[in-house]
Tab-separated table of C-alpha atoms in Angstrom:
chain	number	residue	atom	x	y	z
N	1	MET	CA	31.856	15.208	-19.935
N	2	ASN	CA	31.914	18.814	-18.775
N	3	ILE	CA	30.678	21.291	-21.354
N	4	THR	CA	29.873	24.880	-20.523
N	5	ARG	CA	26.610	26.023	-22.117
N	6	LEU	CA	25.846	29.611	-23.025
N	7	PRO	CA	22.968	30.939	-25.135
N	8	LEU	CA	23.568	31.417	-28.846
N	9	LEU	CA	22.407	34.869	-29.907
N	10	PHE	CA	19.951	34.507	-32.779
N	11	GLY	CA	21.639	34.951	-36.127
N	12	GLN	CA	25.153	34.942	-34.658
N	13	ARG	CA	27.751	32.286	-33.917
N	14	PHE	CA	28.215	32.610	-30.207
N	15	LEU	CA	29.610	29.261	-29.143
N	16	THR	CA	31.415	27.812	-26.153
N	17	MET	CA	34.006	25.090	-25.956
N	18	ASN	CA	35.532	22.771	-23.422
N	19	ARG	CA	38.534	20.698	-24.493
N	20	SER	CA	37.928	17.890	-21.991
N	21	THR	CA	37.546	14.407	-23.404
N	22	ALA	CA	33.973	13.259	-24.068
N	23	GLY	CA	32.677	10.787	-21.513
N	24	ILE	CA	31.109	8.629	-24.217
N	25	GLY	CA	33.000	8.067	-27.417
N	26	LEU	CA	31.945	7.396	-30.980
N	27	ALA	CA	33.173	3.830	-30.727
N	28	ALA	CA	30.812	3.217	-27.834
N	29	LEU	CA	27.909	4.707	-29.767
N	30	LEU	CA	28.616	2.588	-32.826
N	31	GLY	CA	28.820	-0.511	-30.646
N	32	MET	CA	25.208	-0.226	-29.500
N	33	SER	CA	23.063	-3.236	-30.369
N	34	VAL	CA	19.752	-2.831	-32.183
N	35	THR	CA	16.611	-2.992	-30.047
N	36	HIS	CA	12.973	-2.864	-31.034
N	37	ALA	CA	11.382	0.207	-29.497
N	38	ALA	CA	11.845	2.911	-26.905
N	39	ASN	CA	9.019	4.182	-24.700
N	40	GLN	CA	8.602	7.665	-23.272
N	41	GLU	CA	5.806	8.432	-20.830
N	42	ILE	CA	4.046	11.801	-20.860
N	43	ARG	CA	1.854	12.522	-17.826
N	44	ALA	CA	-0.718	15.224	-17.213
N	45	VAL	CA	-3.086	15.739	-14.289
N	46	PHE	CA	-6.270	17.681	-13.679
N	47	GLN	CA	-7.051	18.803	-10.150
N	48	PRO	CA	-9.590	21.584	-9.544
N	49	ASP	CA	-7.955	24.758	-8.289
N	50	PRO	CA	-10.195	26.757	-5.920
N	51	SER	CA	-8.141	29.891	-6.622
N	52	LYS	CA	-8.731	29.542	-10.387
N	53	PRO	CA	-12.208	28.037	-10.821
N	54	GLY	CA	-12.347	29.019	-14.506
N	55	LYS	CA	-9.093	27.208	-15.391
N	56	ASN	CA	-10.237	23.811	-16.643
N	57	MET	CA	-6.963	22.447	-17.974
N	58	PHE	CA	-4.603	19.542	-17.492
N	59	ILE	CA	-1.162	20.324	-16.082
N	60	ASN	CA	1.740	18.539	-17.757
N	61	THR	CA	3.710	16.911	-14.932
N	62	THR	CA	6.338	15.260	-17.162
N	63	PRO	CA	9.782	16.521	-16.100
N	64	ASN	CA	11.508	18.614	-18.750
N	65	SER	CA	14.904	17.496	-19.967
N	66	GLY	CA	17.089	18.921	-22.709
N	67	TYR	CA	16.143	22.270	-24.215
N	68	CYS	CA	13.297	23.312	-21.878
N	69	ALA	CA	15.328	22.355	-18.816
N	70	ASP	CA	18.028	24.770	-19.989
N	71	TYR	CA	15.713	27.504	-21.339
N	72	PRO	CA	12.467	27.305	-19.322
N	73	ALA	CA	11.379	30.872	-20.085
N	74	GLN	CA	11.394	30.293	-23.856
N	75	CYS	CA	9.396	27.096	-23.482
N	76	ALA	CA	6.862	28.665	-21.137
N	77	ALA	CA	6.338	31.533	-23.599
N	78	ASN	CA	5.666	29.040	-26.403
N	79	LYS	CA	3.632	26.588	-24.262
N	80	MET	CA	5.993	23.750	-25.072
N	81	PHE	CA	7.919	21.081	-23.202
N	82	SER	CA	10.988	19.006	-24.080
N	83	ILE	CA	12.367	15.535	-23.544
N	84	ARG	CA	15.861	14.149	-24.102
N	85	THR	CA	15.790	10.487	-25.075
N	86	PRO	CA	18.843	8.182	-25.373
N	87	LEU	CA	18.031	7.345	-28.994
N	88	ILE	CA	21.103	6.992	-31.209
N	89	PHE	CA	21.397	7.527	-34.962
N	90	GLN	CA	24.636	6.289	-36.526
N	91	ALA	CA	26.110	6.662	-40.001
N	92	ILE	CA	25.964	3.532	-42.151
N	93	ARG	CA	29.169	4.553	-43.988
N	94	SER	CA	31.602	7.397	-44.340
N	95	LEU	CA	30.065	10.704	-45.361
N	96	MET	CA	31.567	12.186	-48.501
N	97	PRO	CA	31.436	15.851	-49.561
N	98	GLY	CA	27.862	16.594	-50.625
N	99	ASP	CA	26.314	13.815	-48.541
N	100	GLU	CA	23.332	15.097	-46.603
N	101	VAL	CA	22.027	14.727	-43.086
N	102	SER	CA	18.351	15.704	-43.076
N	103	LEU	CA	16.352	16.077	-39.881
N	104	ARG	CA	12.582	15.754	-39.942
N	105	VAL	CA	10.176	15.282	-37.037
N	106	PRO	CA	6.349	15.123	-36.860
N	107	SER	CA	5.549	18.831	-36.460
N	108	ASN	CA	1.903	18.385	-37.449
N	109	TRP	CA	-0.645	17.397	-34.839
N	110	ARG	CA	-1.061	13.670	-34.129
N	111	GLN	CA	-3.948	12.196	-32.139
N	112	ALA	CA	-4.040	9.445	-29.543
N	113	VAL	CA	-7.139	7.849	-28.064
N	114	VAL	CA	-6.825	7.606	-24.280
N	115	THR	CA	-9.082	5.203	-22.379
N	116	ASN	CA	-10.231	5.273	-18.766
N	117	ARG	CA	-8.964	2.065	-17.201
N	118	ASP	CA	-12.069	1.662	-15.042
N	119	THR	CA	-14.972	2.969	-17.140
N	120	GLN	CA	-13.534	2.414	-20.651
N	121	GLU	CA	-14.551	5.964	-21.566
N	122	THR	CA	-12.338	7.516	-24.235
N	123	ALA	CA	-10.977	10.960	-25.031
N	124	ILE	CA	-8.527	12.465	-27.532
N	125	VAL	CA	-5.099	13.911	-26.727
N	126	GLU	CA	-2.992	15.599	-29.424
N	127	VAL	CA	0.741	16.233	-29.661
N	128	ARG	CA	3.166	17.829	-32.096
N	129	MET	CA	6.949	18.190	-32.039
N	130	MET	CA	8.092	21.800	-32.171
N	131	GLY	CA	11.839	21.294	-32.074
N	132	VAL	CA	14.600	18.741	-32.508
N	133	GLY	CA	18.158	18.521	-31.271
N	134	SER	CA	21.025	16.192	-30.510
N	135	GLN	CA	24.803	16.075	-30.202
N	136	TYR	CA	26.872	14.609	-32.991
N	137	TYR	CA	30.101	12.705	-32.419
N	138	LEU	CA	32.864	12.587	-35.024
N	139	SER	CA	35.391	9.825	-35.518
N	140	ASP	CA	38.149	12.460	-35.752
N	141	PRO	CA	38.509	16.007	-34.432
N	142	ALA	CA	36.876	18.532	-36.704
N	143	THR	CA	40.203	20.388	-36.948
N	144	SER	CA	41.855	17.274	-38.422
N	145	LEU	CA	39.035	16.749	-40.926
N	146	VAL	CA	39.178	20.280	-42.374
N	147	GLY	CA	42.804	21.288	-41.701
N	148	VAL	CA	42.405	24.315	-39.428
N	149	SER	CA	43.440	24.777	-35.796
N	150	ASP	CA	40.342	26.485	-34.362
N	151	PRO	CA	37.594	23.978	-33.434
N	152	ALA	CA	34.785	26.522	-33.761
N	153	GLU	CA	35.896	27.390	-37.262
N	154	ALA	CA	36.420	23.714	-38.073
N	155	HIS	CA	32.847	22.697	-37.182
N	156	GLY	CA	31.558	25.496	-39.396
N	157	LEU	CA	33.757	24.579	-42.370
N	158	LEU	CA	32.814	20.915	-42.035
N	159	TRP	CA	29.175	21.668	-42.922
N	160	GLY	CA	29.344	25.109	-44.555
N	161	THR	CA	27.891	26.577	-41.352
N	162	ASN	CA	27.963	25.020	-37.896
N	163	TRP	CA	24.926	23.282	-36.457
N	164	ALA	CA	24.029	26.175	-34.163
N	165	ASN	CA	22.742	27.750	-37.385
N	166	ALA	CA	19.609	25.804	-38.294
N	167	ALA	CA	19.074	24.539	-41.819
N	168	PRO	CA	15.823	25.923	-43.255
N	169	PRO	CA	12.924	25.586	-42.785
N	170	CYS	CA	14.104	24.878	-39.237
N	171	GLN	CA	14.895	27.907	-37.112
N	172	ASN	CA	17.609	28.833	-34.617
N	173	SER	CA	16.793	28.236	-30.978
N	174	GLY	CA	19.795	29.785	-29.262
N	175	VAL	CA	21.684	26.543	-28.554
N	176	GLY	CA	25.166	25.594	-29.725
N	177	TYR	CA	28.005	23.922	-27.804
N	178	TYR	CA	30.973	21.811	-28.846
N	179	THR	CA	34.217	20.003	-28.166
N	180	ALA	CA	36.857	18.994	-30.700
N	181	THR	CA	34.801	15.935	-31.764
N	182	THR	CA	31.241	16.835	-30.739
N	183	PHE	CA	28.643	19.494	-31.454
N	184	GLY	CA	25.335	19.954	-29.603
N	185	PHE	CA	22.425	21.856	-31.113
N	186	PHE	CA	18.682	22.403	-30.991
N	187	TRP	CA	16.452	23.629	-33.841
N	188	LYS	CA	12.870	24.807	-33.848
N	189	THR	CA	10.634	22.986	-36.348
N	190	PRO	CA	7.705	25.241	-37.330
N	191	VAL	CA	6.749	23.016	-40.285
N	192	GLU	CA	6.964	19.308	-40.977
N	193	ALA	CA	9.779	19.226	-43.522
N	194	ALA	CA	13.376	18.053	-43.806
N	195	CYS	CA	16.080	20.447	-42.593
N	196	VAL	CA	19.238	19.519	-44.515
N	197	LYS	CA	22.941	19.955	-43.775
N	198	ALA	CA	25.491	18.746	-46.333
N	199	ALA	CA	29.011	17.633	-45.470
N	200	ALA	CA	31.723	19.732	-47.085
N	201	TYR	CA	34.528	17.301	-46.188
N	202	ARG	CA	34.866	13.566	-45.785
N	203	ILE	CA	33.772	12.289	-42.368
N	204	PRO	CA	34.960	8.708	-41.735
N	205	SER	CA	32.232	8.022	-39.201
N	206	MET	CA	29.720	9.883	-37.054
N	207	ALA	CA	26.710	9.361	-34.833
N	208	PHE	CA	24.061	11.389	-33.016
N	209	SER	CA	24.000	10.455	-29.322
N	210	THR	CA	20.464	11.533	-28.315
N	211	LEU	CA	17.117	12.551	-29.712
N	212	ASP	CA	15.926	15.742	-28.073
N	213	PHE	CA	12.485	17.017	-28.995
N	214	ALA	CA	10.236	19.835	-27.878
N	215	TYR	CA	6.516	19.182	-27.979
N	216	GLU	CA	3.148	20.824	-27.464
N	217	LEU	CA	0.088	19.089	-25.987
N	218	ARG	CA	-3.602	19.595	-26.619
N	219	THR	CA	-5.624	17.826	-23.950
N	220	PRO	CA	-9.400	17.209	-23.740
N	221	ASN	CA	-11.785	19.137	-21.511
N	222	PRO	CA	-11.420	17.430	-18.113
N	223	LEU	CA	-14.889	18.548	-17.017
N	224	THR	CA	-16.391	16.109	-19.526
N	225	MET	CA	-14.270	13.205	-18.248
N	226	SER	CA	-14.830	10.829	-15.352
N	227	THR	CA	-12.397	10.495	-12.487
N	228	GLY	CA	-9.555	8.073	-13.153
N	229	GLN	CA	-6.514	7.449	-15.318
N	230	TYR	CA	-6.730	7.546	-19.100
N	231	THR	CA	-3.950	5.864	-21.074
N	232	GLY	CA	-3.035	5.672	-24.754
N	233	SER	CA	-0.031	5.746	-27.081
N	234	ILE	CA	1.299	7.134	-30.348
N	235	PRO	CA	3.996	5.115	-32.156
N	236	TYR	CA	6.621	6.847	-34.296
N	237	ILE	CA	8.802	5.011	-36.801
N	238	LEU	CA	12.470	6.004	-36.566
N	239	GLY	CA	14.794	6.121	-39.546
N	240	SER	CA	14.701	6.793	-43.257
N	241	GLY	CA	11.112	7.323	-44.407
N	242	GLY	CA	9.791	7.274	-40.829
N	243	GLN	CA	8.143	10.008	-38.855
N	244	ILE	CA	11.458	10.820	-37.128
N	245	ASP	CA	14.121	10.788	-39.823
N	246	PHE	CA	17.784	11.833	-39.888
N	247	GLY	CA	18.164	10.896	-43.549
N	248	PRO	CA	19.091	7.688	-45.398
N	249	LEU	CA	22.701	7.731	-44.220
N	250	LEU	CA	21.846	7.741	-40.514
N	251	ARG	CA	20.379	4.539	-39.080
N	252	PRO	CA	18.647	4.485	-35.675
N	253	VAL	CA	19.589	1.905	-33.070
N	254	ASP	CA	15.915	1.672	-32.063
N	255	SER	CA	13.208	1.164	-34.657
N	256	HIS	CA	10.333	2.942	-32.893
N	257	LEU	CA	9.617	5.616	-30.328
N	258	MET	CA	6.378	5.120	-28.419
N	259	LEU	CA	4.879	8.091	-26.586
N	260	ASP	CA	2.740	6.718	-23.759
N	261	PHE	CA	0.178	9.191	-22.419
N	262	VAL	CA	-1.254	9.040	-18.901
N	263	LEU	CA	-3.984	11.591	-18.127
N	264	ASP	CA	-4.970	11.576	-14.464
N	265	VAL	CA	-8.367	13.143	-13.734
N	266	GLN	CA	-8.886	13.930	-10.045
N	267	HIS	CA	-12.320	15.457	-9.751
N	268	THR	CA	-13.954	17.082	-6.763
N	269	LEU	CA	-17.542	16.407	-5.688
N	270	LYS	CA	-18.311	17.586	-2.175
N	271	VAL	CA	-21.619	18.537	-0.603
N	272	ASP	CA	-21.816	20.096	2.858
N	273	LEU	CA	-24.842	20.927	4.995
N	274	PRO	CA	-24.661	23.801	7.465
N	275	PRO	CA	-24.689	22.841	11.171
N	276	GLY	CA	-28.017	21.229	12.037
N	277	GLY	CA	-28.955	20.930	8.370
N	278	ASN	CA	-29.598	17.208	8.646
N	279	LYS	CA	-32.762	17.858	10.695
N	280	VAL	CA	-35.614	19.455	8.767
N	281	SER	CA	-38.939	20.656	10.128
N	282	LEU	CA	-41.762	21.285	7.644
N	283	GLU	CA	-43.890	24.342	8.359
N	284	PRO	CA	-46.298	26.729	6.677
N	285	GLN	CA	-44.842	30.056	5.626
N	286	GLY	CA	-44.525	32.140	8.816
N	287	GLY	CA	-44.610	29.085	11.090
N	288	TRP	CA	-47.307	26.969	12.720
N	289	GLN	CA	-48.248	29.579	15.294
N	290	ARG	CA	-49.317	32.009	12.610
N	291	TRP	CA	-51.613	29.409	11.063
N	292	LEU	CA	-53.092	28.376	14.405
N	293	ALA	CA	-53.754	32.020	15.288
N	294	ASN	CA	-55.893	32.798	12.227
N	295	GLY	CA	-57.504	29.346	11.974
N	296	SER	CA	-57.096	29.039	8.190
N	297	ARG	CA	-55.504	26.205	6.263
N	298	PRO	CA	-51.953	26.997	5.055
N	299	ALA	CA	-51.348	27.103	1.317
N	300	GLN	CA	-47.988	25.291	1.596
N	301	ILE	CA	-46.056	23.181	4.068
N	302	TYR	CA	-42.381	23.023	3.193
N	303	ARG	CA	-38.789	23.729	4.225
N	304	ASP	CA	-35.899	25.025	2.113
N	305	GLN	CA	-32.591	23.534	3.190
N	306	ASN	CA	-29.455	25.160	1.772
N	307	PHE	CA	-26.275	23.207	1.115
N	308	PHE	CA	-22.825	23.996	-0.295
N	309	ILE	CA	-21.484	22.131	-3.313
N	310	SER	CA	-18.033	21.913	-4.896
N	311	ALA	CA	-17.989	20.099	-8.244
N	312	SER	CA	-15.745	19.793	-11.276
N	313	ALA	CA	-17.299	16.842	-13.085
N	314	PRO	CA	-20.712	15.601	-14.193
N	315	PHE	CA	-22.691	13.987	-11.397
N	316	LYS	CA	-26.067	12.420	-10.740
N	317	VAL	CA	-28.360	12.469	-7.722
N	318	MET	CA	-30.646	9.833	-6.207
N	319	MET	CA	-32.996	9.862	-3.246
N	320	LYS	CA	-33.683	6.953	-0.918
N	321	CYS	CA	-36.585	6.945	1.526
N	322	ASP	CA	-39.504	4.967	2.914
N	323	SER	CA	-41.893	5.238	0.000
N	324	PHE	CA	-45.241	3.989	-1.199
N	325	GLN	CA	-43.522	3.169	-4.502
N	326	VAL	CA	-40.310	1.434	-5.525
N	327	PHE	CA	-39.669	4.386	-7.843
N	328	GLY	CA	-41.248	7.783	-7.614
N	329	PRO	CA	-41.152	11.166	-5.851
N	330	ASP	CA	-43.147	10.247	-2.710
N	331	CYS	CA	-41.384	9.813	0.638
N	332	ARG	CA	-43.551	8.642	3.514
N	333	LEU	CA	-43.925	10.552	6.786
N	334	VAL	CA	-45.510	8.448	9.516
N	335	GLY	CA	-47.514	9.683	12.512
N	336	GLU	CA	-49.969	8.333	15.054
N	337	SER	CA	-52.885	8.988	12.667
N	338	GLY	CA	-51.368	7.248	9.696
N	339	ALA	CA	-48.973	8.372	6.975
N	340	THR	CA	-48.619	11.272	4.626
N	341	TRP	CA	-45.851	12.072	2.165
N	342	VAL	CA	-43.415	14.731	0.978
N	343	HIS	CA	-41.597	15.558	-2.278
N	344	THR	CA	-37.946	16.648	-2.562
N	345	LEU	CA	-36.914	19.256	-5.165
N	346	LEU	CA	-33.306	20.047	-6.103
N	347	SER	CA	-31.896	23.424	-7.177
N	348	LEU	CA	-28.233	23.881	-8.079
N	349	PRO	CA	-26.097	27.031	-8.289
N	350	GLY	CA	-25.323	28.853	-11.508
N	351	GLY	CA	-22.549	27.215	-13.490
N	352	ILE	CA	-24.134	23.751	-13.185
N	353	THR	CA	-26.714	22.734	-15.775
N	354	GLY	CA	-29.012	19.768	-16.183
N	355	PRO	CA	-29.827	17.624	-19.232
N	356	GLY	CA	-30.212	19.831	-22.288
N	357	GLY	CA	-28.011	22.527	-20.751
N	358	VAL	CA	-30.867	24.113	-18.774
N	359	PRO	CA	-30.543	25.608	-15.256
N	360	VAL	CA	-31.389	23.267	-12.398
N	361	ARG	CA	-34.410	24.720	-10.547
N	362	ASP	CA	-36.761	22.595	-8.414
N	363	VAL	CA	-35.978	19.306	-10.183
N	364	PRO	CA	-37.946	16.454	-8.501
N	365	LEU	CA	-35.765	13.735	-6.967
N	366	MET	CA	-36.861	10.119	-7.318
N	367	ASN	CA	-36.717	7.243	-4.876
N	368	ASN	CA	-34.196	4.594	-6.051
N	369	ALA	CA	-33.712	6.361	-9.389
N	370	TRP	CA	-30.857	8.574	-10.590
N	371	VAL	CA	-31.610	12.086	-11.815
N	372	GLY	CA	-29.165	13.949	-14.074
N	373	PRO	CA	-26.490	14.101	-15.232
N	374	PHE	CA	-25.680	17.590	-14.002
N	375	GLN	CA	-22.744	19.260	-15.732
N	376	PRO	CA	-20.490	21.987	-14.280
N	377	GLY	CA	-19.463	24.499	-16.938
N	378	HIS	CA	-16.399	25.292	-14.816
N	379	TYR	CA	-15.109	24.311	-11.418
N	380	VAL	CA	-17.766	25.308	-8.871
N	381	GLU	CA	-16.255	25.911	-5.428
N	382	ARG	CA	-18.572	25.844	-2.396
N	383	LYS	CA	-21.575	27.473	-4.031
N	384	SER	CA	-25.024	27.414	-2.474
N	385	GLY	CA	-27.753	25.050	-3.652
N	386	ASN	CA	-31.128	24.165	-2.219
N	387	LEU	CA	-33.249	21.150	-1.320
N	388	ARG	CA	-36.936	21.949	-0.957
N	389	PHE	CA	-38.994	19.429	1.027
N	390	GLU	CA	-42.634	20.115	0.224
N	391	MET	CA	-45.945	18.374	0.864
N	392	PRO	CA	-48.127	18.089	-2.240
N	393	GLN	CA	-51.755	19.192	-1.948
N	394	GLU	CA	-53.058	15.610	-1.733
N	395	ALA	CA	-50.772	14.923	1.217
N	396	MET	CA	-51.992	18.089	2.915
N	397	ASP	CA	-55.606	17.033	2.281
N	398	PHE	CA	-54.900	13.804	4.149
N	399	MET	CA	-53.197	15.513	7.043
N	400	PHE	CA	-55.927	18.135	7.535
N	401	ARG	CA	-58.806	15.664	7.817
N	402	PRO	CA	-60.872	16.032	10.960
N	403	GLY	CA	-59.413	14.177	13.920
N	404	VAL	CA	-55.923	13.816	12.419
N	405	LYS	CA	-53.214	15.055	14.746
N	406	GLY	CA	-49.673	14.442	15.921
N	407	THR	CA	-46.157	14.658	14.515
N	408	TYR	CA	-45.137	12.999	11.277
N	409	LYS	CA	-41.560	11.784	10.804
N	410	GLY	CA	-39.443	10.146	8.138
N	411	ASP	CA	-35.894	9.804	6.825
N	412	ILE	CA	-34.698	10.924	3.395
N	413	THR	CA	-31.182	10.255	2.095
N	414	VAL	CA	-29.819	12.173	-0.905
N	415	ILE	CA	-26.935	10.451	-2.735
N	416	TRP	CA	-24.495	12.329	-5.015
N	417	ASP	CA	-22.340	10.326	-7.433
N	418	SER	CA	-19.690	11.539	-9.885
N	419	GLU	CA	-19.595	8.146	-11.630
N	420	VAL	CA	-22.185	9.141	-14.218
């Protein structure tokens, strides 16, 4: 079916018509067999955007169909999306003058629990329908039903006003198109209430060929969620008394509409050392030569090693080393005169906090034990952090004993994990 579509100016009847024969007839619609439920998937993804580190939002990747495909600017301005589903509502008998067709959709917020398939963590996603539309098919041309020659006038007389003019409390959207036996429309639904049109003439039979709906999503904060896919559903009952209702005279072919949500969280956790940063030499402040020159014992022996971190999700940190203890802060350094030890302290850039929401400054790392979780308040892109390797005073006491000499060496591995 070829139907030209032009915008309907708000408050006016600005319609278009094409007299070609509809590609799907009323008889075909009425011949549809009853099924149990229809499913519609809604997908959203979170990927950190280095150009917008403060934008911590899911992006709806579900393709628009129906209203928002035709009027993307209006939908973008109202932060809504639309889907056209092949759900059919058909009249259970002839409509007589005064019989009503009442459209109602769930315009209030509904919640769905979405669950991470791997971790079983849960979050809440919310949805509401902000508009409803369809295309009705008549058993006879509207001109024959009302006795006038102009189809545009006939569709208006058939219902008092044509379906481009929304029945309150629904509101006009700017959509209206028709043929001799069909009329397509879309109404905005600011409140959850029935929007009623009453037939002014007898209609032997009719059906609505699709269910178009516009919707708005409220998604959880992805920075509090682990990497992975979260899935969940909201079921809607179709038909009289259900959440999606075209009135008692219109029966749906399907009994339920199931909205299946898939939220895909793709976090970033990357830590880079500058060139040569994997080799650390511990020294007193000013270097060993300065200490040897004045002959005094240094107050500290340490090295600060910068790193660059990109993170969008909570993470934890663990240290592994040759230690005197299974768990603890000591990492052994071995030399020809025995062994001493070193501690490792972690500092993270602003925007990442530790337990209790406090800044992360010189937090001791533990051998074989996780420290954290550390929580980014927004996406942190390649910000500088610090690892301080420092000998405690007792270790220095051991190393500065008379006769002790040589070089002390050891390996320390720092592990970063976003699976908190």
